[in-house]
Every structure is written in C-alpha cells, then in structure tokens.
C-alpha cells in the first residue's frame, strides 16, 4: 500500500518515527551491554510500540507485523521471561534495519514489502522458545483465573493504547485495567460497574499530572446509603465518577469513558448517586477541583516548545543574512572613506546587530553531531563481531553543534576512519593479551568546538603504525622510489595512508584493503576547507584529528591581490603569512621551494595560474609584478604549501556566490563574492587548483 507522503499526518509520522529509530539504534547496542536495565528495556519497548501504533493507523501492515513481533519479544524481556543474548540482538537489529528500510520506501512513495520470512520466523522462535534452535520455552508464570495482580497481554495492549491516546507516559505497574476488574469473579459477584480507588487515582494523575489532584472526594452527607458505602469503601460508582469529571472540566467536557461490556447475568446494580441541586457543588468535590486547578493557574498555559521548519526556508533566511553581510561590508568601507561621526556610529551599530542576527540564524541551522555519532555504536558492534574482536566505543561531545550541511558531509569520512580503526588499529583479543593489554580494545570518538572550528578526534589503543613498514609498502606498490621513501620522516610516513591506492593489507576484504577509504577522507575534508592530521606510536595506538569550520554558508577569507585583481582564500586553511625572501628559496627535484624552519615548503606562484586559466578580459589586471611578494602558507589535507601573491589585503567575511557561465567548472575557482568596495572577487579553490595546475606553477 502506497500513501500520500505530502499529507500532514503522514509527514508527522515519518519525522517522529525517524527520531525514534535514531534513538533505538544506540539503545539496542547499549542494551547488549546492560541487558538487565529495566528503563532501557521499557524505552525500546515503547519505541517499537509507538511506531506500530502509527503504522496501524495508516494501514501499513508490513510495518505493523515486524514491529508487533519485536514488541512482543521485548515485553517478555522486560517481564524477565527471556534474556538478552547476542543471537537475540542480531535478530532485533535486523528487524530495526527492516523498519528503516520500510521508512525509506515510504519517503520515496513506494509500496512496502513484507519483512523477510526468515526474520519473522526467527522472532517467533525467540518469542516461543527463547532461542533459534527450538529449545525449551521459559516457564510461564502461574496466573489466577480472572486477574489478581497480573493482566493478560491483550489487556495490557489495550491499556497502553488508551494511555498513549490521552498522554504519552509510562504505564504504572500498580494500575489495573478496568476490563480485568469487571471480569474477575469477586467483581462479578458484587459491584460490577465500580472501579477501585487506585484506578481512580491513576486516572486523575493522567488528567492533572502526578500528585496534582485533590484525591477521592468524601461522600456527601445525606447521600443515599449505597453511595455512602461506595465512598467509604474502596469503590465509587460510574455516576459519581461522571459527576466529578463534570465538576473538574465543565458539564459534558470531561473525557468520555468507554463502558466495558457487562456480563449478561448481573445479580444486582448499584443505585445511582443523588445528583446535587443545580448551582450547588459538593464541598469535597469543590475542594478537590480547586486544589487541582490552582497549580494549573499558577503555571499558566504552556505552548509548544518546538516547531518544525522546512530546511529550504532556513536556507532562504541564511541567504538573506548573507546579503545583509555584504551590505554591511560595503557600508564599513564607505565609513572609512567618509569623515562623518554620525555615519560611523550608525554603521557600527549596524555591524553589531548584523553580527548578532548572523549568529542567531546560524544557530537555527545547527545540529548536534550526535546525529552522525548515533550510527557508530551499531557499526562498531557489527564490525567487532565480524572481525572476531572485542571493542568498546567511547563517545564524547555528542552535543557539539555544527552546520547541518557539515553534519551530512562528515558522515562518510567518519565512517571510513572508524572502520579503519576497527580493522587496522585494534588487535585481536589473543594478540592484545600477549602484549599485556586488556582483551577489549578501546575506540574514542570525540567532538569539541575550538573557536570557529570543530575538532574531531578518532583514537584507538591498538598496535599503532610502524614507519618502516609504511616505507616498504609505498616502494613495493610503486608509488614512491626507495630514495624518496627513505627521506620521509615518521610524520610523513603516517600521511602515506592518505595516498590513492595505498593499503597495508595484503588481502582485500569487505572492510578494507582496496586503498580508497583514506583517500576519500582526505579529499572530502579538503572540500570542506578542513585539515586532517595523524599521530601514531607503535604498540600504543593511533590518533587522527580533523578540523573543519563551523559553517560553510558565510566564509571567513583572506583577501589577496594577484596581478592587480582581488582574490579570496578560505581562512580555515591559512596557517601563516611571511615575506618571500629570495635567499631562502631553493630548487629540489626541479621544483622551487622555500625553507621554513629548516623544512622545504613547495611554492606555487598564483600569477602563473592566472596566465594558465585565462583571458585577461575576464580575470583582468595586467599590473606589473611587484618586487616584494608575500607567501601565504596553507595546509592542504596534511601537506603545507606556499602560495605566492603580490599583496595581502586583510580579512573579510564573504558569501559564496555561484560562478557565471563563462567561469563555471573552471579548475581552481570555488565561486565569487562581492567585496566591501562593491567589486567582484573570485574565491580560490586551493585543492582543485593544485591538482590541475600544480606542475606548471
């Protein structure tokens, strides 16, 4: 069955269910370590139950089937009738994958397919027997006919559905279903239409909040004898209950209680309570109503704390803020040209307001990085089982916020790095034990904000990397000759793993060995104007550090002049600026380098790049080359480079604009922007520039 994904109800269901599924992934992996955690079991149970309820309302039978079986299994787990085992968790995680697949199909407007028969059969076996080998089932608890303290599964489902409709809260173990009470022998023989005081208190808790109602009202003096007996005892009649609801909510406005089916043969009925005269309220009921209403009046009405907004609207707002930033830059330039104190003060105020507005709008686009981190507990768990390793994942800084576009862009690089640490870094348990380490390895994934950047760390306590092995491998694969490899220091050797086609594995597996994963990481991080560095110690472990900007919407840049025209460089990759001293320049392997702290840094003359890519009428300028040039040192991936420019102008925040048809797709250009003086400046894309023109610069 296909449904209309544009319907508001369907959209709410998809969004809320996706949030539940993201939480369930981490909870299930955590549950495997703490299988006796009752709160965790209840949380997982409620997650599957909520999704099943929404799917049932929309008539999504395949989704209901798999959620219902998983829900039944967790009902047994939380009642202590089954135990959490690795094989059980394998099937539950597979069921979670199927549910995620169903939601993918729903979002694409496709028809849902039935869950694999093998999975449904495996879940049934776990429910019936507790294992997949058809072992003996767990002993069933002895139940008294008609109720007692336990209720049937059907009654429990009905109670959960009723509570979810009124208010999403955890059902109390002390609350009994009215239907169970009415079917019990004791109730049938006496007050079949009454409820206990505990049930009545639980309903008031639902209506007003825990402990905020006035309790069970005392019987009114002069009421009929049956009513007084009911009030003095444990039960009250339906009429008294309806009368109290009218007092609390207004006549006819209280929740409607669906009457349960009564037995056909009823020996007697409880006489109805005498209705109070018009305009009069029983004192006890009035006291209960006022005590329940006072906290509500004190707190006042409370609106929704959040609202869902289409990301396209946020992008539009961010674009408008970007235009405002450009206007601010223009006014700031004019302020320097005009000697007007009032104008200067007004522009200063505008700069402050614009900065605050820019910060506020950027925060609306921010998402916690746990949206990416949330998938790694499952990934590490599955990798550890497939590789025969024991790995503990520790995550820190999950609430660190960064731009939503960066959150999505960082997913693939982090997945490659985590897989690499699990496969290459952490050793097998026996190997670790022989090395004097704990059998279980540790993998740390952390995020923290440092100024206008985010620092990500992936660290393991594995075997580390041997620089000599890396040198031999790079020569063996023909990527580098022996003489060049021997000149590499340890840090340069570690960076070899980012080269295309390089891998230390002799055999290709499903996890690694093709030599493409780390190359993808370096390329992607460079595209995000970020840097990646690596540090390792043999026998101790390896640490990778990734540094990326908080947002890509508004870009802090370094404005430079080349051949008489302005260009912008992303400030996130700039490490230092210094004057070009011809005495420090040398030639190594046919390339010009400059010596910086006794290390050779390759030089790239951007004037030559301009002559390579174009046309003077487009790039323009033609100014005479200055004798005094400056070098902008940038970090590309993990390699320092020196870009030679005519003049460094200063820092400026810019908004990236797309290139026109004439320049679109030109290597070395990322976009354009409008500078403070109203002119157009091109933004340099350093990775593509070096890749396309490195040998000729």
XYZ file of C-alpha atoms in Angstrom:
697
model
C 0.000 0.000 0.000
C 1.373 3.408 -1.001
C 0.345 6.530 0.906
C 0.396 10.233 0.218
C 3.679 11.440 1.726
C 2.554 15.071 1.382
C -0.225 14.567 3.913
C 0.478 16.392 7.188
C -0.362 13.349 9.316
C 1.984 11.159 7.283
C 4.746 13.757 7.480
C 4.422 13.970 11.273
C 4.513 10.183 11.478
C 7.652 9.976 9.320
C 9.509 12.695 11.228
C 8.629 11.397 14.706
C 9.351 7.791 13.753
C 12.737 8.708 12.290
C 13.643 10.362 15.588
C 12.578 7.227 17.455
C 14.591 4.975 15.115
C 17.743 7.080 15.548
C 17.408 6.683 19.316
C 16.621 2.966 19.087
C 19.872 2.217 17.244
C 22.008 3.430 20.136
C 19.695 1.993 22.790
C 19.848 -1.519 21.309
C 23.655 -1.556 21.238
C 23.714 -0.252 24.820
C 21.169 -2.887 25.820
C 23.531 -5.666 24.743
C 25.936 -4.472 27.452
C 23.222 -3.854 30.083
C 20.601 -6.485 29.366
C 19.010 -6.182 32.823
C 18.373 -2.423 32.609
C 14.596 -2.135 33.081
C 14.430 1.501 31.963
C 16.284 0.685 28.750
C 14.033 -2.305 28.042
C 10.937 -0.183 28.597
C 12.289 2.585 26.350
C 12.921 0.165 23.469
C 9.508 -1.439 24.004
C 7.784 1.958 23.870
C 9.697 2.886 20.714
C 8.505 -0.131 18.745
C 5.017 0.191 20.239
C 4.705 3.841 19.174
C 5.810 3.083 15.605
C 3.420 0.128 15.458
C 0.524 2.300 16.596
C 1.151 4.937 13.920
C 1.653 2.316 11.220
C -1.582 0.591 12.228
C -3.492 3.884 11.969
C -2.154 4.380 8.425
C -2.799 0.759 7.444
C 0.870 -0.174 6.878
C 0.548 -3.912 7.557
C 4.163 -4.992 6.749
C 5.480 -2.407 9.193
C 2.952 -3.418 11.839
C 3.912 -7.108 11.520
C 7.614 -6.686 12.231
C 7.072 -4.078 14.979
C 4.420 -6.215 16.668
C 6.688 -9.274 16.871
C 9.609 -7.190 18.149
C 7.323 -5.520 20.678
C 6.113 -8.930 21.924
C 9.706 -10.081 22.316
C 10.615 -7.027 24.401
C 7.506 -7.499 26.504
C 8.900 -10.900 27.501
C 12.345 -9.418 28.089
C 11.113 -6.721 30.439
C 8.970 -9.242 32.334
C 12.077 -11.370 32.908
C 10.795 -14.298 30.810
C 13.621 -14.019 28.263
C 17.277 -12.999 28.498
C 19.243 -10.635 26.238
C 21.687 -12.713 24.171
C 23.903 -11.882 21.151
C 21.774 -14.023 18.834
C 18.614 -12.303 20.055
C 20.174 -8.876 19.475
C 21.260 -9.922 15.970
C 17.632 -10.562 15.056
C 16.352 -7.397 16.743
C 18.944 -5.250 14.956
C 17.981 -6.935 11.684
C 14.351 -6.076 12.441
C 15.415 -2.461 13.029
C 17.123 -2.456 9.617
C 13.909 -3.725 8.009
C 11.882 -0.991 9.722
C 14.379 1.627 8.494
C 14.051 0.175 5.000
C 10.267 0.475 5.219
C 10.564 4.162 6.086
C 12.984 4.691 3.193
C 10.357 3.181 0.892
C 7.616 5.342 2.424
C 9.619 8.527 1.876
C 10.101 7.559 -1.780
C 6.394 6.864 -2.145
C 6.932 3.150 -2.847
C 4.837 0.216 -1.713
C 6.046 -1.607 1.408
C 7.263 -5.160 1.018
C 6.679 -7.807 3.647
C 9.580 -8.387 6.031
C 11.755 -11.430 5.172
C 10.019 -14.624 6.202
C 13.189 -15.882 7.874
C 13.301 -12.843 10.161
C 9.650 -13.138 11.176
C 10.116 -16.852 11.837
C 13.253 -16.173 13.902
C 11.396 -13.596 16.017
C 8.557 -16.073 16.558
C 11.046 -18.739 17.697
C 12.633 -16.310 20.143
C 9.186 -15.417 21.491
C 8.065 -19.042 21.821
C 11.287 -20.822 22.797
C 13.829 -18.177 23.750
C 16.353 -19.358 21.149
C 16.659 -20.063 17.425
C 17.338 -23.781 17.983
C 13.810 -24.511 19.155
C 14.854 -25.106 22.761
C 12.506 -25.457 25.680
C 10.486 -22.396 26.358
C 10.852 -20.467 29.572
C 8.432 -21.499 32.332
C 5.238 -19.469 32.246
C 4.260 -17.723 35.466
C 1.256 -19.140 37.254
C -1.802 -16.946 36.815
C -5.035 -16.959 38.753
C -8.130 -17.015 36.566
C -9.815 -13.642 36.408
C -6.945 -11.337 37.259
C -5.104 -10.981 40.559
C -2.129 -8.653 40.200
C -1.398 -9.699 36.571
C -3.243 -8.827 33.387
C -3.281 -10.541 30.018
C -1.267 -9.379 27.001
C -4.442 -8.199 25.251
C -5.486 -6.191 28.298
C -2.005 -4.700 28.570
C -2.048 -3.649 24.885
C -5.458 -2.064 25.361
C -4.213 -0.170 28.410
C -1.135 1.112 26.541
C -3.251 2.266 23.608
C -5.594 4.133 25.949
C -2.749 5.827 27.777
C -0.977 6.806 24.524
C -4.156 8.481 23.278
C -4.556 10.573 26.449
C -0.927 11.307 27.278
C 2.346 9.650 26.298
C 3.589 8.351 29.615
C 4.866 5.147 31.087
C 2.036 2.999 32.487
C 2.324 2.390 36.228
C 2.685 -1.222 37.297
C 0.103 -0.657 40.034
C -2.692 0.388 37.639
C -5.088 -2.390 36.664
C -7.310 -2.430 33.581
C -10.998 -1.844 34.331
C -11.891 -4.643 31.945
C -9.857 -7.089 34.031
C -11.607 -5.904 37.204
C -15.046 -6.366 35.687
C -14.225 -9.913 34.547
C -12.887 -11.021 37.953
C -15.151 -13.344 39.981
C -15.060 -11.042 43.001
C -16.255 -8.044 40.994
C -18.951 -10.014 39.201
C -20.431 -11.051 42.496
C -20.583 -7.514 43.890
C -20.016 -4.099 42.231
C -19.534 -4.918 38.539
C -19.780 -1.261 37.481
C -17.341 0.189 40.068
C -13.630 0.912 39.992
C -11.045 0.821 42.756
C -9.575 3.878 44.448
C -6.154 3.109 42.910
C -7.664 3.137 39.405
C -9.436 6.403 40.109
C -6.193 7.993 41.389
C -4.365 6.822 38.271
C -6.979 8.423 36.008
C -6.746 11.714 37.921
C -2.957 11.527 37.525
C -3.491 11.302 33.757
C -5.846 14.287 33.748
C -3.912 16.652 36.022
C -0.384 15.305 36.406
C 1.159 13.161 39.086
C 0.080 14.217 42.583
C -1.761 17.369 41.435
C -5.350 16.271 42.054
C -7.296 16.504 45.245
C -7.823 12.804 45.751
C -11.046 10.836 46.135
C -13.867 13.081 47.415
C -15.648 12.092 50.558
C -19.314 11.123 50.457
C -21.849 13.962 50.708
C -23.917 13.995 53.879
C -27.428 12.960 53.041
C -26.474 10.939 50.005
C -28.147 7.584 49.543
C -26.821 4.751 51.604
C -25.355 2.912 48.625
C -23.405 5.993 47.596
C -22.071 6.485 51.139
C -20.998 2.864 51.286
C -19.239 3.256 47.962
C -17.453 6.405 49.115
C -16.444 4.932 52.473
C -15.241 1.756 50.787
C -12.695 1.294 48.009
C -15.039 1.866 45.066
C -17.163 4.672 43.630
C -19.965 4.350 41.128
C -19.842 5.419 37.464
C -22.356 8.202 38.098
C -20.238 9.656 40.907
C -17.188 9.496 38.679
C -19.020 11.268 35.797
C -20.315 13.920 38.215
C -16.790 14.604 39.463
C -15.464 14.919 35.891
C -18.218 17.459 35.172
C -17.070 19.475 38.176
C -13.450 19.351 37.063
C -13.877 20.066 33.346
C -17.371 21.521 32.947
C -20.608 19.839 32.016
C -20.073 17.411 29.137
C -16.406 18.404 28.618
C -14.643 15.665 30.529
C -13.006 12.651 28.890
C -15.510 10.078 27.743
C -15.146 6.755 29.478
C -15.909 3.857 27.185
C -18.049 1.421 29.137
C -16.822 -2.139 29.156
C -19.213 -4.931 28.254
C -21.018 -6.177 31.346
C -21.933 -9.809 31.968
C -25.401 -10.744 30.770
C -26.460 -12.107 34.142
C -25.970 -9.460 36.798
C -27.491 -10.162 40.174
C -27.918 -6.521 41.189
C -26.908 -2.963 40.254
C -25.607 -0.190 42.457
C -28.223 2.544 42.963
C -27.199 5.811 41.268
C -25.924 8.617 43.489
C -28.272 11.523 44.089
C -27.415 14.462 41.813
C -26.615 17.703 43.667
C -29.068 20.585 43.282
C -28.470 22.978 40.399
C -25.886 25.630 41.188
C -24.514 23.763 44.209
C -21.276 21.857 44.393
C -20.422 19.178 46.949
C -17.821 20.655 49.318
C -15.358 17.782 48.965
C -15.616 17.760 45.185
C -15.168 21.535 45.054
C -12.094 21.278 47.273
C -10.645 18.573 45.026
C -11.370 20.601 41.909
C -9.868 23.797 43.303
C -6.729 22.058 44.555
C -6.272 20.516 41.122
C -6.875 23.788 39.304
C -4.640 26.023 41.453
C -1.302 24.647 40.174
C -2.536 24.955 36.605
C -3.470 28.613 37.158
C -0.130 29.266 38.807
C 1.820 27.823 35.884
C -0.404 29.302 33.198
C -0.967 27.895 29.720
C 2.152 26.484 28.114
C 2.611 26.463 24.340
C 4.678 24.144 22.213
C 8.409 24.371 22.869
C 9.460 23.480 19.324
C 8.199 23.958 15.799
C 9.249 22.128 12.631
C 10.503 24.310 9.805
C 11.372 23.229 6.276
C 15.145 23.426 5.767
C 14.568 25.293 2.492
C 13.125 28.192 4.499
C 16.190 28.225 6.732
C 18.393 28.321 3.640
C 16.408 31.292 2.285
C 16.819 33.159 5.581
C 20.536 32.381 5.591
C 20.864 33.724 2.046
C 19.169 36.976 3.087
C 21.520 37.279 6.050
C 24.378 36.740 3.638
C 23.171 39.645 1.514
C 22.959 41.753 4.671
C 26.577 40.883 5.471
C 27.627 42.102 2.041
C 25.773 45.390 2.580
C 27.448 45.713 5.988
C 30.862 45.214 4.399
C 30.058 47.880 1.802
C 28.969 50.377 4.451
C 32.048 49.636 6.544
C 34.221 50.509 3.545
C 32.310 53.749 2.946
C 32.655 54.671 6.615
C 36.431 54.634 6.221
C 36.167 56.983 3.248
C 33.725 59.449 4.865
C 34.720 61.522 7.858
C 31.264 61.589 9.409
C 30.974 60.746 13.103
C 27.198 60.091 12.993
C 27.551 57.847 9.956
C 30.365 55.960 11.659
C 28.285 55.390 14.774
C 25.272 54.189 12.770
C 27.384 51.773 10.726
C 28.979 50.489 13.952
C 25.530 49.763 15.409
C 24.549 48.022 12.171
C 27.652 45.836 12.377
C 26.745 44.721 15.905
C 23.131 43.932 15.001
C 24.173 42.133 11.826
C 26.678 40.009 13.737
C 24.025 39.049 16.329
C 21.467 38.266 13.607
C 24.014 36.223 11.684
C 24.867 34.230 14.819
C 21.178 33.643 15.671
C 20.294 32.447 12.164
C 23.333 30.174 12.060
C 22.192 28.566 15.299
C 18.868 27.636 13.687
C 20.840 25.667 11.097
C 22.980 23.956 13.703
C 22.532 20.295 14.566
C 24.266 18.221 17.249
C 26.914 15.946 15.821
C 25.283 13.029 17.643
C 23.143 12.757 14.507
C 26.306 11.293 12.927
C 27.752 9.712 16.085
C 24.499 7.820 16.678
C 25.232 5.320 13.913
C 28.669 4.297 15.213
C 27.722 2.092 18.205
C 25.912 -0.233 15.791
C 28.738 -0.020 13.220
C 31.448 -0.837 15.784
C 29.369 -3.629 17.266
C 28.819 -5.313 13.884
C 32.461 -4.862 12.837
C 33.729 -6.312 16.116
C 31.542 -9.406 15.707
C 32.537 -9.941 12.079
C 36.269 -9.452 12.794
C 36.257 -11.527 15.973
C 37.409 -8.579 18.093
C 36.270 -7.028 21.348
C 35.935 -3.248 21.011
C 34.480 -0.700 23.412
C 33.366 2.574 21.822
C 33.529 5.762 23.881
C 31.889 8.914 22.514
C 32.379 12.440 23.858
C 30.988 15.800 22.851
C 27.899 14.395 21.134
C 26.017 17.649 21.804
C 28.554 19.759 19.889
C 26.659 21.766 17.259
C 27.694 22.494 13.692
C 26.013 23.394 10.413
C 23.534 20.819 9.147
C 25.315 20.629 5.781
C 28.568 19.754 7.545
C 26.828 17.122 9.666
C 25.723 15.350 6.499
C 29.083 15.838 4.744
C 31.107 14.407 7.666
C 29.223 11.107 7.788
C 31.228 9.282 5.082
C 34.721 10.377 6.212
C 33.994 9.398 9.811
C 32.630 6.013 8.757
C 35.850 5.292 6.831
C 38.008 6.328 9.782
C 36.053 4.256 12.319
C 36.137 1.179 10.044
C 39.876 1.708 9.559
C 40.479 1.886 13.323
C 38.472 -1.274 13.959
C 40.172 -3.266 11.185
C 43.767 -1.933 11.151
C 44.076 -0.438 14.623
C 42.588 -2.637 17.343
C 44.242 -6.067 17.562
C 42.602 -9.462 18.080
C 41.943 -10.343 21.756
C 44.674 -13.023 21.902
C 47.241 -10.680 20.374
C 46.361 -7.942 22.868
C 46.600 -10.396 25.733
C 50.098 -11.490 24.683
C 51.118 -7.817 24.511
C 49.940 -7.267 28.102
C 46.844 -5.303 27.095
C 43.204 -5.915 28.066
C 41.393 -8.238 25.650
C 38.910 -5.491 24.887
C 40.223 -2.629 22.780
C 39.045 0.961 23.135
C 37.968 3.345 20.400
C 37.426 7.021 21.228
C 35.272 9.307 19.094
C 35.093 12.894 20.319
C 33.996 16.328 19.089
C 34.682 19.777 20.553
C 34.359 23.366 19.401
C 37.555 25.394 19.157
C 36.793 28.968 18.171
C 35.103 28.950 14.780
C 36.153 25.347 14.091
C 35.139 21.857 15.158
C 37.857 19.418 16.251
C 37.057 15.728 15.744
C 39.297 13.034 17.234
C 39.296 9.322 16.361
C 41.691 7.449 18.634
C 42.350 3.766 19.349
C 44.644 1.881 21.734
C 45.669 -0.639 19.079
C 49.040 -1.628 17.670
C 49.865 1.715 16.076
C 51.787 2.125 12.805
C 55.384 1.184 12.011
C 57.035 3.869 9.809
C 59.470 1.321 8.302
C 56.602 -0.933 7.221
C 54.909 2.046 5.579
C 58.111 2.975 3.716
C 58.478 -0.562 2.409
C 54.842 -0.711 1.347
C 54.949 2.535 -0.616
C 58.032 1.292 -2.512
C 56.507 -2.158 -3.017
C 53.375 -0.661 -4.593
C 55.438 1.531 -6.904
C 54.036 4.777 -5.504
C 57.470 6.093 -4.495
C 61.093 5.104 -5.123
C 63.348 3.866 -2.345
C 65.434 7.035 -2.111
C 62.367 9.273 -1.703
C 60.822 6.900 0.829
C 63.957 6.850 2.960
C 63.936 10.650 3.164
C 60.470 10.661 4.766
C 60.309 11.315 8.499
C 57.864 9.403 10.710
C 55.098 12.013 10.387
C 55.324 11.940 6.588
C 55.181 8.138 6.675
C 51.931 8.203 8.613
C 50.464 10.516 5.983
C 51.167 7.917 3.286
C 47.923 6.157 4.220
C 46.023 9.039 2.564
C 47.594 8.343 -0.850
C 45.300 6.806 -3.512
C 45.746 3.049 -3.828
C 47.836 2.715 -0.652
C 46.922 -0.026 1.824
C 48.884 -2.078 4.324
C 46.553 -5.054 3.861
C 47.773 -7.871 1.589
C 44.277 -9.274 1.093
C 41.153 -7.358 0.119
C 38.166 -7.876 2.429
C 34.685 -6.447 2.786
C 36.059 -3.959 5.316
C 39.341 -2.735 3.808
C 42.284 -3.434 1.542
C 41.411 -1.501 -1.619
C 43.300 1.672 -0.709
C 40.431 4.061 -1.368
C 38.912 4.760 2.065
C 41.543 7.137 3.455
C 41.927 8.890 0.104
C 38.188 9.615 0.227
C 38.619 11.045 3.731
C 41.382 13.422 2.683
C 39.521 14.594 -0.433
C 36.252 15.202 1.420
C 37.861 17.055 4.319
C 39.761 19.276 1.869
C 36.499 20.101 0.085
C 35.091 21.226 3.436
C 38.060 23.579 3.906
C 39.246 21.354 6.725
C 42.501 19.664 7.715
C 43.354 16.161 8.900
C 46.451 15.115 10.851
C 47.607 11.759 12.151
C 49.822 10.679 15.027
C 50.772 7.131 15.945
C 53.025 5.220 18.312
C 53.928 1.608 17.675
C 52.275 -0.661 20.219
C 50.320 2.187 21.830
C 47.743 3.355 19.284
C 46.813 5.898 16.619
C 45.050 9.268 16.809
C 43.523 11.180 13.893
C 42.443 14.813 14.224
C 40.034 16.503 11.835
C 39.451 20.243 11.932
C 36.559 21.750 9.957
C 34.799 25.158 10.047
C 31.506 25.507 11.910
C 29.626 26.557 8.769
C 30.140 26.941 5.034
C 27.346 29.484 4.490
C 29.383 32.589 5.378
C 33.088 32.143 4.775
C 35.895 33.995 6.601
C 38.518 34.686 3.927
C 41.923 36.258 3.437
C 41.755 38.851 0.653
C 44.855 38.970 -1.563
C 45.862 40.832 -4.703
C 47.224 38.934 -7.699
C 48.063 40.637 -10.971
C 46.062 43.707 -9.943
C 42.835 41.856 -9.015
C 41.359 40.776 -5.695
C 41.001 37.101 -4.799
C 39.717 35.423 -1.633
C 41.282 32.400 0.094
C 39.378 30.363 2.749
C 40.864 31.418 6.070
C 40.374 27.944 7.555
C 43.347 26.541 5.594
C 45.721 29.501 6.111
C 48.400 28.816 8.709
C 50.856 31.745 8.340
C 51.944 34.661 6.133
C 55.529 35.820 5.531
C 57.586 37.887 3.097
C 59.215 35.971 0.251
C 62.984 36.110 0.715
C 64.895 35.032 -2.427
C 67.792 33.941 -0.210
C 65.601 31.231 1.358
C 64.441 29.838 -1.993
C 65.959 26.618 -3.359
C 65.271 24.103 -6.108
C 64.527 20.481 -5.114
C 63.728 17.858 -7.782
C 63.078 20.621 -10.293
C 60.570 22.476 -8.065
C 61.040 25.806 -6.324
C 60.789 25.549 -2.525
C 61.295 27.926 0.369
C 62.988 26.844 3.578
C 60.738 27.332 6.626
C 62.152 26.210 9.971
C 64.684 24.007 8.178
C 61.989 22.231 6.143
C 61.310 22.661 2.443
C 57.865 24.058 1.557
C 56.762 23.815 -2.108
C 55.973 27.192 -3.709
C 53.114 27.876 -6.134
C 53.116 31.216 -7.999
C 49.479 32.212 -8.471
C 50.374 34.648 -11.278
C 51.262 31.627 -13.424
C 47.900 30.060 -12.571
C 46.108 33.171 -13.838
C 48.021 33.047 -17.108
C 47.122 29.345 -17.413
C 43.370 29.687 -16.932
C 42.580 32.706 -18.826
C 41.803 35.549 -20.534
C 42.904 38.952 -19.393
C 39.459 40.380 -20.177
C 37.874 38.004 -17.693
C 40.463 37.752 -14.946
C 41.910 41.108 -15.944
C 44.575 43.179 -14.305
C 47.842 43.098 -16.132
C 49.583 45.095 -13.421
C 53.337 44.998 -13.184
C 54.735 42.350 -10.866
C 55.891 43.706 -7.532
C 59.416 43.041 -6.378
C 58.132 42.422 -2.856
C 55.895 39.378 -2.806
C 54.329 37.522 0.083
C 53.791 33.844 0.780
C 50.502 32.546 2.198
C 51.194 29.196 3.850
C 48.201 26.861 3.623
C 47.607 23.271 4.707
C 46.162 21.041 2.002
C 44.908 17.850 3.636
C 48.040 17.476 5.760
C 50.682 18.948 3.457
C 51.898 22.562 3.899
C 52.133 24.614 0.698
C 53.233 28.174 -0.034
C 51.096 30.332 -2.362
C 52.952 33.366 -3.692
C 50.787 36.521 -4.027
C 51.529 40.165 -4.809
C 49.887 41.604 -1.700
C 47.870 40.502 1.334
C 44.938 42.907 1.864
C 43.298 41.617 5.046
C 40.412 39.523 6.450
C 36.825 39.722 5.251
C 33.683 37.636 5.716
C 32.132 36.786 2.367
C 29.099 34.985 0.998
C 29.849 32.461 -1.725
C 28.011 33.161 -4.976
C 27.900 30.733 -7.922
C 30.129 31.429 -10.898
C 28.715 32.671 -14.182
C 28.515 30.568 -17.319
C 31.939 31.707 -18.590
C 33.790 30.617 -15.433
C 31.624 27.718 -14.297
C 33.598 24.493 -13.907
C 36.975 26.234 -14.186
C 39.592 24.428 -12.022
C 40.860 26.499 -9.122
C 37.712 28.583 -8.577
C 35.113 27.824 -5.884
C 32.807 30.772 -6.517
C 32.661 34.530 -6.317
C 31.690 37.222 -3.862
C 31.147 40.963 -3.605
C 33.806 42.790 -1.649
C 33.413 45.799 0.603
C 34.242 48.228 -2.219
C 31.429 46.789 -4.353
C 33.678 44.859 -6.736
C 33.615 41.150 -7.546
C 36.314 38.875 -6.146
C 36.868 35.245 -7.119
C 37.222 32.652 -4.355
C 40.170 30.308 -4.846
C 39.564 26.555 -4.549
C 43.044 25.527 -3.417
C 42.686 21.684 -3.692
C 41.455 21.752 -7.293
C 43.954 24.482 -8.197
C 46.950 22.436 -7.038
C 45.591 19.250 -8.579
C 45.032 20.833 -12.005
C 47.968 23.248 -12.244
C 50.471 22.088 -9.625
C 53.175 21.045 -12.075
C 53.039 24.311 -14.046
C 53.013 26.673 -11.057
